[in-house]
Coordinates of C-alpha atoms and ligand atoms in Angstrom, one line a residue:
X1 CA 109.5 139.1 84.6
X2 CA 110.0 135.3 85.0
X3 CA 108.3 132.7 82.5
X4 CA 108.6 129.1 83.0
X5 CA 110.2 127.1 80.2
X6 CA 108.8 123.7 79.6
X7 CA 105.4 123.4 79.1
X8 CA 103.7 119.8 78.6
X9 CA 100.4 118.6 80.2
X10 CA 100.9 116.9 83.1
X11 CA 98.5 119.0 85.2
X12 CA 95.4 118.2 83.1
X13 CA 96.2 114.6 83.4
X14 CA 96.7 114.9 87.3
X15 CA 93.1 116.6 87.4
X16 CA 91.7 113.6 85.6
X17 CA 93.2 111.0 87.4
X18 CA 92.8 112.6 91.1
X19 CA 89.6 114.4 90.6
X20 CA 90.9 116.9 93.0
X21 CA 92.5 119.9 92.3
X22 CA 96.0 119.9 92.9
X23 CA 97.8 122.4 95.6
X24 CA 101.4 123.4 95.5
X25 CA 102.1 125.5 98.7
X26 CA 105.4 127.4 99.2
X27 CA 106.2 127.8 103.2
X28 CA 108.7 130.6 103.5
X29 CA 109.0 130.1 107.2
X30 CA 111.3 132.8 108.8
X31 CA 112.6 133.7 105.4
X32 CA 111.8 136.1 102.7
X33 CA 111.4 140.0 102.2
X34 CA 109.6 142.5 100.1
X35 CA 111.8 142.0 97.2
X36 CA 111.3 138.2 97.1
X37 CA 107.3 138.9 97.4
X38 CA 107.8 141.2 94.1
X39 CA 109.8 138.4 92.2
X40 CA 107.1 135.8 92.9
X41 CA 104.1 138.1 92.1
X42 CA 105.8 139.2 89.1
X43 CA 106.3 135.9 87.9
X44 CA 104.2 134.3 85.0
X45 CA 103.3 131.0 86.3
X46 CA 101.6 128.2 84.5
X47 CA 97.9 129.2 84.5
X48 CA 96.3 125.8 84.0
X49 CA 93.3 125.7 86.3
X50 CA 93.8 122.5 87.5
X51 CA 96.1 123.4 90.2
X52 CA 96.6 125.9 92.5
X53 CA 99.7 127.8 93.7
X54 CA 99.8 129.3 97.4
X55 CA 102.9 131.0 98.8
X56 CA 103.0 131.4 102.5
X57 CA 105.2 134.3 103.5
X58 CA 105.8 135.5 107.3
X59 CA 102.5 137.4 108.2
X60 CA 104.2 140.8 107.9
X61 CA 104.5 140.6 104.4
X62 CA 101.0 139.1 103.4
X63 CA 99.4 142.6 103.0
X64 CA 101.8 143.7 100.6
X65 CA 102.1 140.5 98.9
X66 CA 98.5 140.7 98.1
X67 CA 99.0 144.1 96.9
X68 CA 101.7 143.0 94.5
X69 CA 99.7 139.9 93.3
X70 CA 96.9 142.5 92.3
X71 CA 99.2 144.9 90.6
X72 CA 100.5 142.1 88.8
X73 CA 97.4 140.3 88.1
X74 CA 99.1 137.0 89.4
X75 CA 97.3 133.5 90.1
X76 CA 99.1 133.0 93.4
X77 CA 97.2 132.7 96.4
X78 CA 98.2 133.5 99.8
X79 CA 98.5 131.6 103.2
X80 CA 99.7 132.4 106.7
X81 CA 102.1 130.0 108.5
X82 CA 100.2 129.8 111.9
X83 CA 96.8 131.3 113.5
X84 CA 96.1 132.0 117.1
X85 CA 93.8 129.8 119.2
X86 CA 91.8 133.0 120.3
X87 CA 89.8 135.0 118.2
X88 CA 90.6 138.5 120.0
X89 CA 91.6 139.9 123.2
X90 CA 94.7 140.3 125.4
X91 CA 97.1 138.0 123.5
X92 CA 100.3 139.8 122.7
X93 CA 101.9 138.8 119.6
X94 CA 99.0 136.8 118.1
X95 CA 97.2 136.7 114.8
X96 CA 93.7 135.6 114.5
X97 CA 92.2 133.7 111.8
X98 CA 90.0 137.3 110.9
X99 CA 93.2 138.9 110.7
X100 CA 94.6 136.5 108.3
X101 CA 91.7 136.7 106.2
X102 CA 91.7 140.3 106.3
X103 CA 95.3 140.5 105.2
X104 CA 94.6 138.4 101.9
X105 CA 95.1 134.8 103.2
X106 CA 92.9 132.2 101.7
X107 CA 95.1 129.4 103.4
X108 CA 96.6 129.0 106.7
X109 CA 99.0 126.4 107.8
X110 CA 98.7 124.7 111.1
X111 CA 100.4 121.9 113.1
X112 CA 103.8 122.1 111.4
X113 CA 106.2 120.2 112.8
X114 CA 108.3 123.0 113.7
X115 CA 105.3 124.7 115.7
X116 CA 104.8 121.4 117.2
X117 CA 108.3 120.9 118.1
X118 CA 109.4 124.6 119.2
X119 CA 106.1 126.0 120.4
X120 CA 104.3 123.1 122.0
X121 CA 101.3 123.0 119.7
X122 CA 99.2 120.1 120.4
X123 CA 96.8 118.1 118.6
X124 CA 94.1 119.6 120.5
X125 CA 95.3 123.2 119.7
X126 CA 95.5 122.4 116.4
X127 CA 91.9 121.1 116.1
X128 CA 91.1 124.6 117.6
X129 CA 92.9 126.4 115.4
X130 CA 91.5 124.5 112.4
X131 CA 88.0 125.6 113.6
X132 CA 89.0 129.4 114.0
X133 CA 90.4 129.4 110.4
X134 CA 87.1 127.6 108.9
X135 CA 85.2 130.3 110.8
X136 CA 86.9 133.0 109.1
X137 CA 86.7 131.1 105.8
X138 CA 90.5 130.4 105.6
X139 CA 91.4 127.0 104.5
X140 CA 93.4 125.3 106.9
X141 CA 96.2 123.2 105.6
X142 CA 96.7 120.4 108.7
X143 CA 100.3 119.3 109.0
X144 CA 100.8 115.5 110.6
X145 CA 103.8 113.6 110.4
X146 CA 105.8 111.1 112.1
X147 CA 109.6 111.4 113.7
X148 CA 112.1 109.0 112.2
X149 CA 112.1 107.2 115.6
X150 CA 108.3 106.4 115.4
X151 CA 109.0 105.4 112.1
X152 CA 111.5 102.7 112.9
X153 CA 109.4 101.6 115.5
X154 CA 106.7 101.0 113.3
X155 CA 104.5 103.6 114.9
X156 CA 103.8 105.6 111.9
X157 CA 100.3 105.1 111.3
X158 CA 99.6 105.4 115.2
X159 CA 101.2 108.6 115.3
X160 CA 99.4 110.2 112.2
X161 CA 96.0 108.8 113.8
X162 CA 96.5 110.4 116.9
X163 CA 97.0 113.5 115.2
X164 CA 93.9 113.3 112.9
X165 CA 91.7 112.1 115.8
X166 CA 90.8 115.6 117.2
X167 CA 90.9 117.1 113.6
X168 CA 88.0 114.6 112.8
X169 CA 86.1 114.8 116.0
X170 CA 85.7 118.8 115.5
X171 CA 84.8 118.2 111.7
X172 CA 81.9 115.6 112.7
X173 CA 80.8 117.6 115.8
X174 CA 80.5 120.7 114.0
X175 CA 79.3 119.0 110.7
X176 CA 82.2 120.8 108.8
X177 CA 82.9 119.9 105.4
X178 CA 86.4 118.4 104.2
X179 CA 86.1 120.5 101.0
X180 CA 88.1 123.4 102.6
X181 CA 90.5 121.5 104.4
X182 CA 94.0 120.3 103.0
X183 CA 96.0 117.6 105.0
X184 CA 99.9 118.0 104.7
X185 CA 101.5 114.8 105.5
X186 CA 105.1 116.0 106.5
X187 CA 107.4 113.3 107.8
X188 CA 109.9 114.9 110.6
X189 CA 112.6 113.0 108.9
X190 CA 112.1 114.3 105.6
X191 CA 111.6 118.0 106.5
X192 CA 114.7 120.0 105.5
X193 CA 116.8 116.8 105.4
X194 CA 117.3 116.3 101.5
X195 CA 115.9 112.8 102.2
X196 CA 112.3 113.0 101.1
X197 CA 109.9 110.1 101.5
X198 CA 109.7 107.7 98.6
X199 CA 106.8 107.9 96.4
X200 CA 105.5 104.6 97.5
X201 CA 106.2 105.6 101.3
X202 CA 104.3 108.5 100.9
X203 CA 101.3 107.0 99.3
X204 CA 101.1 104.5 101.9
X205 CA 100.5 107.1 104.7
X206 CA 98.4 109.2 102.3
X207 CA 96.1 106.3 101.5
X208 CA 95.8 105.8 105.4
X209 CA 94.8 109.3 106.0
X210 CA 92.2 109.2 103.2
X211 CA 90.7 105.8 105.0
X212 CA 91.1 107.3 108.3
X213 CA 89.1 110.4 107.3
X214 CA 86.6 108.6 105.2
X215 CA 83.6 109.1 107.8
X216 CA 84.2 113.2 107.5
X217 CA 81.6 115.1 105.5
X218 CA 82.7 115.4 101.9
X219 CA 85.8 112.8 102.4
X220 CA 86.2 112.4 98.7
X221 CA 87.1 116.1 98.3
X222 CA 89.7 116.3 100.9
X223 CA 93.1 117.3 99.7
X224 CA 96.2 115.2 101.1
X225 CA 99.3 117.1 100.2
X226 CA 103.0 115.8 100.6
X227 CA 105.7 118.0 102.3
X228 CA 109.5 117.1 103.1
X229 CA 112.6 118.1 100.7
X230 CA 110.2 118.5 97.6
X231 CA 112.3 119.3 94.6
X232 CA 112.3 119.4 90.8
X233 CA 114.0 116.0 91.1
X234 CA 111.1 114.5 93.0
X235 CA 107.9 116.3 92.9
X236 CA 106.7 114.6 89.4
X237 CA 107.0 111.0 90.8
X238 CA 105.4 112.2 94.1
X239 CA 102.4 113.9 92.4
X240 CA 101.6 110.9 90.3
X241 CA 100.9 108.8 93.1
X242 CA 96.9 108.2 93.3
X243 CA 96.5 109.9 97.0
X244 CA 99.0 112.6 96.7
X245 CA 97.1 115.6 95.7
X246 CA 99.8 118.2 95.8
X247 CA 103.0 119.2 97.6
X248 CA 103.9 121.4 100.6
X249 CA 107.5 123.0 99.8
X250 CA 109.9 124.5 102.1
X251 CA 113.5 125.2 101.2
X252 CA 112.6 124.9 97.3
X253 CA 109.9 127.6 97.4
X254 CA 112.7 130.4 98.6
X255 CA 114.0 130.6 95.0
X256 CA 111.9 131.2 92.2
X257 CA 113.6 128.7 89.5
X258 CA 113.8 125.8 91.9
X259 CA 110.2 126.6 92.8
X260 CA 109.0 126.8 89.2
X261 CA 111.0 123.6 88.1
X262 CA 108.8 121.5 90.9
X263 CA 105.5 122.7 89.8
X264 CA 103.0 120.4 87.5
X265 CA 103.7 121.7 84.0
X266 CA 100.9 122.5 81.7
Ligands
PGA1 P1 111.2 121.6 103.1 O1 110.0 121.9 104.0 O2 110.7 121.4 101.6 O3 112.5 122.2 103.1 O4 111.5 120.2 103.4 C1 108.9 121.5 104.0 C2 108.1 122.0 105.2 O5 108.8 122.4 106.4 O6 107.1 122.3 104.7

């Protein structure tokens, strides 16, 4: 059994400052196995109620991880890494939002830059996936982010706005609340690169996203989390920013010690 070491009280302060519950999500991508599930589920995480911890393993591990979470009375929540735009039918290899929900997922990542780059996930598809997840009572973690070239050409905010636009349209047309939605700002140049955005760079885009989403129902409840090379060395400074409500973590979520090290401490 793993027990975190240092326990001071940043998480409570975070809650008071941000008025939104901090969310730390681990995205295992195409990694992980039953043993890693068992290690995470049997770990005693800081239990302060001011933040949520979500692990997004590959879909085949969701159900067994769900059982391990129950067995160990773990505070972990589960998320999927993608979802189909379809609800059911002849779509070989797809997984529906309802299936994710039944497997125990409370969250679902959509629009990750790897899905956009390698699997032709468009802004419009991401918006459909968001609606599918919400209808199945699964909270979407909608990823947005600009390439290095876009940033160099001062196109960051334009790219983000184009990615948000169909999302906002669906939310407004269907009068869906922002309270179940998470936006993950993940600059492509920071993902898996050991070159995280600086807290100031991330804050600038998070603030822009918050302003852009201001007309959507319950906008003040929208959680915007940062992803891209988050580690124990940089998480506290990122989470201290007023519009950063959590972190989406790839590489550092594959090892229990590095993951524990980046959590807000209670
Ligand atoms: P990283 O990945 O933490 O390894 O940069 C983040 C992500 O892809 O969500």
